[in-house]
Coordinates of C-alpha atoms and ligand atoms in Angstrom, one line a residue:
M1 CA 122.1 91.6 100.5
R2 CA 122.2 94.8 98.2
Y3 CA 119.4 96.0 96.4
Y4 CA 119.4 98.1 93.1
S5 CA 116.9 100.4 91.8
L6 CA 115.0 99.0 88.9
N7 CA 115.6 102.4 87.1
R8 CA 119.2 102.0 87.8
Q9 CA 119.9 105.6 88.4
A10 CA 120.6 105.4 92.3
A11 CA 123.0 103.7 94.4
T12 CA 122.5 100.2 95.7
V13 CA 121.5 99.9 99.5
D14 CA 121.1 97.2 102.3
F15 CA 117.9 96.0 103.4
D16 CA 117.4 98.8 106.3
A17 CA 118.1 101.5 103.9
A18 CA 115.7 100.1 101.3
T19 CA 113.1 99.6 103.9
V20 CA 113.3 103.0 105.5
A21 CA 113.3 104.6 101.7
G22 CA 110.5 102.5 100.4
Q23 CA 111.0 103.7 96.8
A24 CA 114.9 104.4 95.3
P25 CA 115.5 108.1 94.9
D26 CA 115.1 107.6 91.1
G27 CA 111.7 106.5 91.6
G28 CA 112.4 103.0 91.1
L29 CA 111.6 99.6 92.9
Y30 CA 114.2 98.0 94.9
F31 CA 115.3 94.5 93.6
P32 CA 117.8 92.0 95.3
E33 CA 121.1 91.8 93.5
T34 CA 121.2 87.9 93.9
I35 CA 118.0 85.5 94.4
P36 CA 119.1 83.1 97.2
R37 CA 118.4 79.3 96.8
F38 CA 116.7 77.8 99.7
P39 CA 119.1 75.5 101.8
A40 CA 119.4 71.9 100.8
G41 CA 116.5 69.7 102.3
F42 CA 114.5 72.7 103.1
V43 CA 111.6 71.9 100.9
E44 CA 111.5 68.6 102.2
Q45 CA 111.5 69.5 105.8
L46 CA 109.0 72.2 105.3
P47 CA 105.8 70.2 106.5
Q48 CA 107.6 69.9 109.9
L49 CA 108.8 73.3 110.2
A50 CA 106.7 75.8 112.1
P51 CA 105.7 79.2 110.1
A52 CA 108.1 81.3 112.1
E53 CA 110.9 79.0 111.0
V54 CA 110.1 78.8 107.6
A55 CA 109.9 82.8 107.7
F56 CA 113.3 83.1 109.3
T57 CA 114.8 80.6 107.0
V58 CA 113.3 82.4 103.8
L59 CA 113.9 85.9 105.0
Q60 CA 117.3 85.9 106.6
P61 CA 119.5 86.3 103.4
Y62 CA 117.4 89.2 102.5
V63 CA 118.1 90.9 105.6
G64 CA 121.4 90.2 106.0
S65 CA 123.3 91.6 109.0
T66 CA 121.0 94.6 109.6
I67 CA 118.9 92.7 111.9
P68 CA 120.6 90.2 114.2
A69 CA 119.3 86.9 114.5
T70 CA 117.6 87.1 117.8
E71 CA 115.6 89.9 116.9
L72 CA 114.7 88.8 113.3
G73 CA 113.4 85.6 114.8
R74 CA 111.2 87.6 117.3
I75 CA 109.9 89.6 114.2
C76 CA 109.4 86.5 112.3
E77 CA 107.4 85.1 115.2
E78 CA 105.2 88.2 115.5
T79 CA 104.7 88.4 111.5
V80 CA 103.1 84.9 111.2
S81 CA 101.6 84.4 114.5
F82 CA 98.2 83.2 113.0
P83 CA 97.4 79.8 111.0
F84 CA 97.5 79.4 107.1
P85 CA 95.3 76.6 106.8
V86 CA 94.9 74.6 103.4
V87 CA 91.1 74.0 103.2
P88 CA 89.9 71.4 100.5
V89 CA 87.0 72.9 98.5
T90 CA 86.6 70.1 96.0
A91 CA 88.7 67.0 95.2
R92 CA 91.2 68.9 93.2
I93 CA 91.0 72.5 94.6
S94 CA 92.0 73.9 97.9
A95 CA 92.1 77.3 99.4
L96 CA 95.1 78.5 101.0
E97 CA 93.5 80.7 103.6
L98 CA 95.4 84.2 104.2
F99 CA 92.7 85.9 106.4
H100 CA 93.2 84.5 110.0
G101 CA 95.3 87.7 110.9
P102 CA 94.3 90.7 112.8
T103 CA 92.5 92.4 109.9
L104 CA 91.4 89.5 107.9
A105 CA 93.3 90.1 104.8
F106 CA 96.7 88.6 103.8
K107 CA 98.2 92.3 103.7
D108 CA 98.6 91.4 107.5
V109 CA 101.7 89.4 106.8
G110 CA 103.6 92.2 104.9
A111 CA 102.4 95.0 107.1
R112 CA 103.5 93.3 110.3
F113 CA 106.9 92.6 109.1
M114 CA 107.4 95.9 107.7
S115 CA 106.2 97.7 110.7
R116 CA 108.4 95.6 113.1
C117 CA 111.6 96.2 110.8
L118 CA 110.9 99.9 110.8
G119 CA 110.3 99.7 114.4
Y120 CA 113.9 98.5 114.9
F121 CA 115.8 100.5 112.3
S122 CA 114.2 103.6 114.1
R123 CA 115.3 102.2 117.6
H124 CA 117.7 105.2 118.2
E125 CA 115.5 108.0 116.7
T126 CA 114.3 110.7 119.0
R127 CA 111.9 112.4 116.8
P128 CA 108.7 110.4 116.1
V129 CA 108.1 109.2 112.8
T130 CA 105.1 109.5 110.8
V131 CA 103.6 106.8 108.7
L132 CA 101.5 108.4 105.8
V133 CA 99.4 106.0 104.0
A134 CA 96.5 106.1 101.4
T135 CA 94.2 103.2 101.4
S136 CA 91.3 101.7 99.3
G137 CA 90.5 99.2 102.0
D138 CA 92.6 96.6 103.0
T139 CA 96.0 98.3 103.2
G140 CA 95.2 100.9 105.8
G141 CA 93.5 98.2 107.9
A142 CA 96.7 96.1 108.1
V143 CA 99.1 99.0 108.3
A144 CA 97.3 100.5 111.2
S145 CA 97.0 97.2 113.0
G146 CA 100.8 96.4 112.1
F147 CA 101.8 99.9 114.0
L148 CA 98.9 99.8 116.7
G149 CA 100.8 100.8 119.9
V150 CA 104.5 101.0 118.3
P151 CA 106.2 103.5 120.3
G152 CA 107.8 106.7 118.3
V153 CA 105.5 105.9 115.2
E154 CA 102.3 107.6 114.5
V155 CA 100.2 106.6 111.5
V156 CA 97.8 108.8 109.5
I157 CA 95.6 107.0 107.0
L158 CA 93.6 108.5 104.2
Y159 CA 90.6 106.7 102.9
P160 CA 87.9 107.7 100.3
S161 CA 84.7 108.3 102.2
G162 CA 81.9 106.1 101.5
R163 CA 83.9 103.7 99.4
V164 CA 85.2 101.2 101.9
S165 CA 83.2 98.6 103.5
P166 CA 81.8 98.7 106.9
V167 CA 84.4 96.3 108.4
Q168 CA 87.2 98.0 106.6
E169 CA 86.0 101.3 108.0
Q170 CA 85.8 100.1 111.4
Q171 CA 89.4 98.5 111.2
L172 CA 90.7 102.0 110.2
T173 CA 89.0 104.3 112.4
A174 CA 88.2 102.6 115.7
L175 CA 91.7 101.5 117.0
G176 CA 92.7 105.0 118.4
Q177 CA 96.0 105.1 120.1
N178 CA 98.5 106.2 117.7
I179 CA 96.5 105.4 114.5
R180 CA 94.4 108.5 113.1
A181 CA 92.2 108.3 110.1
L182 CA 91.4 111.1 107.7
E183 CA 88.2 110.5 105.9
V184 CA 88.8 112.2 102.5
Q185 CA 85.9 113.4 100.5
G186 CA 87.2 112.0 97.1
N187 CA 88.1 108.9 95.6
F188 CA 91.3 106.6 96.2
D189 CA 93.2 108.4 93.6
D190 CA 92.6 111.7 95.4
C191 CA 94.2 110.0 98.8
Q192 CA 97.1 108.7 96.5
R193 CA 97.7 112.2 95.1
L194 CA 97.5 114.0 98.6
V195 CA 100.0 111.5 100.1
K196 CA 102.4 111.9 97.1
Q197 CA 102.2 115.9 97.2
A198 CA 103.0 115.6 101.0
F199 CA 106.2 113.5 100.4
R200 CA 107.4 116.1 98.0
D201 CA 106.6 119.2 100.5
P202 CA 109.9 120.4 101.6
E203 CA 108.3 122.7 104.5
L204 CA 106.4 119.6 105.8
L205 CA 109.3 117.3 105.7
A206 CA 111.1 119.8 107.7
R207 CA 108.7 119.7 110.4
R208 CA 108.0 116.1 110.7
R209 CA 109.8 112.7 109.8
F210 CA 107.6 111.0 107.3
T211 CA 107.9 107.3 105.8
S212 CA 105.6 105.5 103.5
A213 CA 103.8 102.3 103.9
N214 CA 103.9 101.7 100.4
S215 CA 103.1 98.3 98.9
I216 CA 106.3 98.3 97.0
N217 CA 108.3 98.3 100.0
V218 CA 110.7 95.3 100.2
A219 CA 109.8 94.9 103.7
R220 CA 106.2 94.2 102.7
W221 CA 107.0 92.5 99.3
L222 CA 109.4 89.6 100.6
P223 CA 107.6 87.9 103.7
Q224 CA 104.8 87.1 101.3
Q225 CA 107.0 84.1 100.3
V226 CA 106.3 82.5 103.6
Y227 CA 102.8 81.5 103.1
Y228 CA 103.5 80.2 99.7
C229 CA 106.1 77.7 101.2
Y230 CA 103.7 76.9 104.0
G231 CA 100.8 76.1 101.6
V232 CA 102.8 74.4 98.8
A233 CA 104.5 72.1 101.5
Q234 CA 101.0 71.0 103.1
T235 CA 99.8 70.2 99.5
L236 CA 103.1 68.3 98.5
A237 CA 102.5 66.2 101.9
A238 CA 98.9 65.5 100.9
T239 CA 99.3 64.8 97.1
N240 CA 103.1 64.3 96.5
Q241 CA 102.6 66.5 93.7
P242 CA 103.5 70.3 93.1
P243 CA 100.3 72.4 92.7
V244 CA 99.1 74.7 90.3
V245 CA 99.0 78.1 92.3
A246 CA 96.2 80.8 91.5
V247 CA 96.7 84.3 92.9
P248 CA 94.2 87.0 92.7
S249 CA 96.4 89.9 91.7
G250 CA 95.9 93.7 91.6
N251 CA 99.4 95.5 92.1
F252 CA 101.2 92.1 91.5
G253 CA 103.4 92.1 94.9
N254 CA 101.7 88.8 96.1
L255 CA 102.1 87.0 92.9
C256 CA 105.7 88.4 92.4
A257 CA 106.5 87.1 96.1
G258 CA 105.4 83.6 95.0
L259 CA 107.6 83.7 91.8
L260 CA 110.5 84.6 94.0
A261 CA 110.0 81.6 96.3
Y262 CA 109.6 79.4 93.0
V263 CA 113.0 80.6 91.6
S264 CA 114.5 80.0 95.0
G265 CA 113.4 76.4 94.8
L266 CA 109.7 76.1 95.8
P267 CA 108.2 73.2 93.6
V268 CA 105.1 74.8 92.0
A269 CA 103.7 73.4 88.7
H270 CA 102.2 76.3 87.2
F271 CA 101.1 79.8 88.5
L272 CA 97.8 81.5 87.5
A273 CA 97.7 85.3 87.5
A274 CA 94.1 86.0 88.1
C275 CA 92.8 89.4 87.4
N276 CA 89.3 91.1 87.1
A277 CA 88.6 93.3 84.3
N278 CA 92.1 95.1 85.0
A279 CA 94.0 93.0 82.7
A280 CA 97.1 94.8 81.8
V281 CA 99.2 91.6 83.0
P282 CA 96.9 88.9 81.3
A283 CA 97.2 91.0 78.0
Y284 CA 101.0 90.9 78.4
L285 CA 101.1 87.1 78.6
T286 CA 98.9 86.6 75.8
S287 CA 100.8 88.9 73.3
G288 CA 104.4 89.7 75.0
Q289 CA 103.3 93.6 74.6
Y290 CA 102.7 95.4 78.1
A291 CA 100.5 98.5 78.2
A292 CA 99.3 100.1 81.1
R293 CA 95.6 101.1 81.1
P294 CA 93.3 103.3 83.3
A295 CA 91.8 101.3 86.2
V296 CA 88.2 100.2 86.1
P297 CA 86.1 99.3 89.2
T298 CA 85.1 96.0 89.7
L299 CA 83.5 93.9 92.4
S300 CA 87.0 92.9 93.5
N301 CA 88.1 96.4 94.2
A302 CA 91.6 95.5 96.1
M303 CA 92.6 94.4 92.6
D304 CA 91.4 97.6 90.5
V305 CA 94.8 98.5 89.4
G306 CA 95.5 99.7 85.7
D307 CA 99.3 99.6 86.0
P308 CA 100.5 97.1 88.4
S309 CA 103.9 98.6 90.1
N310 CA 105.3 95.1 90.8
F311 CA 105.1 93.9 86.9
G312 CA 108.5 95.4 86.5
R313 CA 109.9 93.0 89.5
I314 CA 108.5 90.0 87.4
L315 CA 110.1 91.1 84.4
E316 CA 113.4 91.3 86.1
L317 CA 113.1 88.0 88.2
F318 CA 113.0 86.4 84.6
R319 CA 115.5 88.7 83.1
H320 CA 112.7 90.0 80.8
E321 CA 112.5 86.8 79.2
Y322 CA 109.0 86.5 77.7
P323 CA 108.9 82.7 76.6
V324 CA 110.2 81.7 80.1
I325 CA 107.4 83.9 81.8
R326 CA 104.8 82.8 79.4
D327 CA 105.3 79.2 80.2
L328 CA 105.5 79.5 84.2
L329 CA 102.5 82.0 84.2
S330 CA 99.0 82.0 82.6
G331 CA 96.8 85.1 82.8
Y332 CA 93.1 85.4 83.4
S333 CA 90.7 88.3 83.4
V334 CA 87.5 87.5 85.1
S335 CA 84.4 89.4 84.6
D336 CA 82.2 90.8 87.8
A337 CA 79.4 88.4 86.5
D338 CA 81.6 85.3 86.6
T339 CA 82.8 86.4 89.9
S340 CA 79.5 86.8 91.4
A341 CA 78.2 83.5 89.8
T342 CA 81.6 81.7 91.1
I343 CA 80.4 83.0 94.8
R344 CA 77.0 81.5 94.5
R345 CA 77.8 78.2 92.6
V346 CA 81.0 77.4 95.1
H347 CA 78.9 78.2 98.0
E348 CA 75.7 76.3 96.7
H349 CA 77.8 73.3 95.8
T350 CA 80.5 73.1 98.5
G351 CA 79.3 75.3 101.2
Y352 CA 82.5 77.2 101.1
L353 CA 82.0 81.0 101.1
L354 CA 84.7 82.9 98.7
D355 CA 85.2 86.6 98.9
P356 CA 85.2 88.4 95.6
H357 CA 89.1 88.3 95.0
G358 CA 89.3 84.7 96.0
A359 CA 86.5 84.0 93.6
V360 CA 88.6 85.5 90.7
A361 CA 91.1 83.1 91.4
Y362 CA 88.9 80.0 92.0
F363 CA 87.4 80.8 88.6
A364 CA 90.7 80.9 86.9
L365 CA 92.0 77.7 88.5
E366 CA 89.0 75.7 87.7
D367 CA 89.2 76.6 84.0
Y368 CA 93.0 75.8 84.0
L369 CA 92.5 72.5 85.8
S370 CA 89.8 71.5 83.2
Q371 CA 92.3 71.5 80.7
Q372 CA 95.0 69.6 82.9
P373 CA 93.1 66.4 84.2
E374 CA 96.0 65.3 86.3
A375 CA 96.8 68.5 88.0
R376 CA 95.7 69.8 91.3
G377 CA 95.6 73.5 92.6
I378 CA 95.3 75.9 95.3
F379 CA 94.1 79.5 95.2
L380 CA 95.1 82.1 97.5
E381 CA 92.0 83.3 99.5
T382 CA 93.3 86.8 100.3
A383 CA 90.5 88.1 102.5
H384 CA 87.6 87.3 104.7
P385 CA 84.2 87.4 102.7
V386 CA 82.9 89.6 105.6
K387 CA 85.1 92.5 104.6
F388 CA 83.4 92.5 101.1
P389 CA 79.3 92.2 101.9
A390 CA 78.3 94.5 98.8
A391 CA 79.6 91.8 96.4
V392 CA 79.2 88.6 98.5
E393 CA 75.7 89.1 99.9
P394 CA 73.7 89.7 96.7
A395 CA 75.6 86.5 95.3
I396 CA 74.5 84.2 97.8
G397 CA 71.2 85.8 99.0
Q398 CA 72.0 86.2 102.5
P399 CA 74.2 87.8 105.1
V400 CA 77.6 86.9 105.9
P401 CA 78.0 85.8 109.4
V402 CA 80.4 88.1 111.4
P403 CA 83.1 86.3 113.1
T404 CA 83.1 86.4 116.9
E405 CA 86.5 88.4 116.9
L406 CA 85.1 91.0 115.1
Q407 CA 81.9 91.7 116.7
A408 CA 83.6 93.8 119.3
L409 CA 85.6 95.9 117.1
L410 CA 82.2 96.7 115.0
R411 CA 80.8 97.9 118.3
Q412 CA 83.6 100.7 119.0
P413 CA 82.9 104.2 117.9
K414 CA 84.5 105.3 114.6
R415 CA 86.6 108.2 114.8
S416 CA 87.8 110.1 111.8
T417 CA 88.3 113.6 110.6
L418 CA 86.7 114.7 107.3
L419 CA 89.1 116.1 104.9
A420 CA 88.5 118.0 101.6
P421 CA 90.3 116.5 98.7
E422 CA 92.5 119.2 98.3
Y423 CA 96.2 119.3 99.5
E424 CA 96.1 122.5 101.5
A425 CA 93.6 120.8 103.4
L426 CA 96.1 117.7 104.3
R427 CA 99.1 120.1 104.9
T428 CA 97.1 122.3 107.2
Y429 CA 96.0 119.2 109.2
L430 CA 99.5 117.7 109.3
L431 CA 101.1 121.3 110.2
E432 CA 98.5 121.7 112.9
T433 CA 99.0 118.0 114.5
A434 CA 102.7 118.1 114.3
Ligands
LIG1 C1 95.7 93.9 98.2 C2 94.8 92.7 97.6 C3 94.7 91.9 96.6 C4 95.7 92.2 95.6 O1 97.2 92.0 96.0 P1 98.5 92.4 95.3 O2 99.8 92.1 95.8 O3 98.4 93.9 95.3 O4 98.4 91.9 93.6 C5 93.8 90.8 96.4 N1 93.0 90.5 97.3 C6 92.7 91.5 98.4 C7 91.9 91.0 99.3 C8 93.7 92.4 98.6 O5 93.5 93.1 99.6

C-alpha cells in the first residue's frame, strides 16, 4: 500500500515511511492510495473472531510488506489486549466501551499500535529517538503508556499546568522510566506551539532524533477501525440489523476510521458526528460549506477542536461528494447544559454513568433514534468517567468511584518539571537532557 499526501506536493510512501514521518513533507496528511475491501465472509465471521484476528485482517493490507506477518500478529495482540464490550443502556441504545485499556480512553488503541510499529521500524537505529508530544489530557497518557519501557525510545510530554484532571495528570507524571512530563505554565495551544517550534529547530534536530506522536499519524488512525468491526459485529449478532453509530468527535480521527471500515464493507446504517459547541463539521453537514472556527472550551474538553485535522480525510474518502457524505453522516452540536443533563438523566434512569464525551454521543443518538422508530444504535464511550470528575460529579451529585486498577497509580508520586511557556525554556531543557 502506498500513501499520498492530501496536499499533493510530496512523493508517495509506504506505511513505514508514513508512520515515521507522521506528516508528509508538504504539511499534508497521508492517505492510502486504495481502500481495501474486507475479505469475503469476513463480516459474517466477525462475531467468532478474536479482536487480534480482526485487527490483523483489517490492518494487514495497510501495512503491506513493511512488517512481517508474525511480527504484525504480535503487534495486533498487544494493541487490542483488553475487552471492547457492548453494554446495553436502554432497549435501543448500547455503549461500545473503549475505556478498558491501560489509560482508560480509546486513544490507547491507536497509541499502542503506533508505538509498537515505531519500535519495529527503529529496530536497527543506534541513536535513541525522542517522542515529543503535546497533550490536553488523554493523548499524552495513551502515548506514554504505549511507549513505557520500549528500549531506545524516550518520551517527553508537554501538558498545560492545572488544566488536566487529577487522573490524567497521574497518568502523565507517575510512570517514570523513559517517560518525562513537562508541566507548561500555559494552555494547550502553548504546548502545541512549543512542540511545533522544536520540530523546526535545526540545531535541536542535529542533536537528537525526534518523532511526533501526532494524532494524524496513519499508525494511530488506521487501527481504530478494529473496534468498529468488533462493536458492529456484536450488535449484528444480537439484533440482525446494522446499527446507527454515534461518535463523539473532536479531531475526527476516530469517526474517520469508522467511515473507512464502512467503505471497506462494514454494515452500518448511519453515522452521527457528535460534537460539542465546536461545530465546524456539523455546520458543514447542514450547509455543504466548511469553515474553521476558533476552539471554545467545553465540558467535553478532549473534543475542543475548531479546525479538525481529519476532516480532509473524510472528504477524500468520499471524493468530496457532499450529497454522499450528507446521506451517510448527520452532525450534532450538543451544549454543555444538555451534556450535563444527559449524564444526570441517564444515570438516574438506567444506572449507567456516562463521561462527558460519551454523553454528547448519547444525546445525539437518542435524538436521531426518536425519528427512526425501527433503528437501533451504539455510541462510542471514549473514556472512563473517572477521568472527567469536574464534569461528571456536579451532574450526578456524587463522587465517581475510582476503579481498583487506578488506585495504585493515584498513590504514586507525581514527577514533572515546570516549564515557562516560552520556546527557549523547552529548547534549553531538551539540549541539557540530550
Ligand atoms: C480524543 C478524544 C475524543 C475525540 O476523538 P477524535 O478522534 O479527535 O475525534 C473523544 N473523546 C475522548 C475521551 C477523547 O480523548
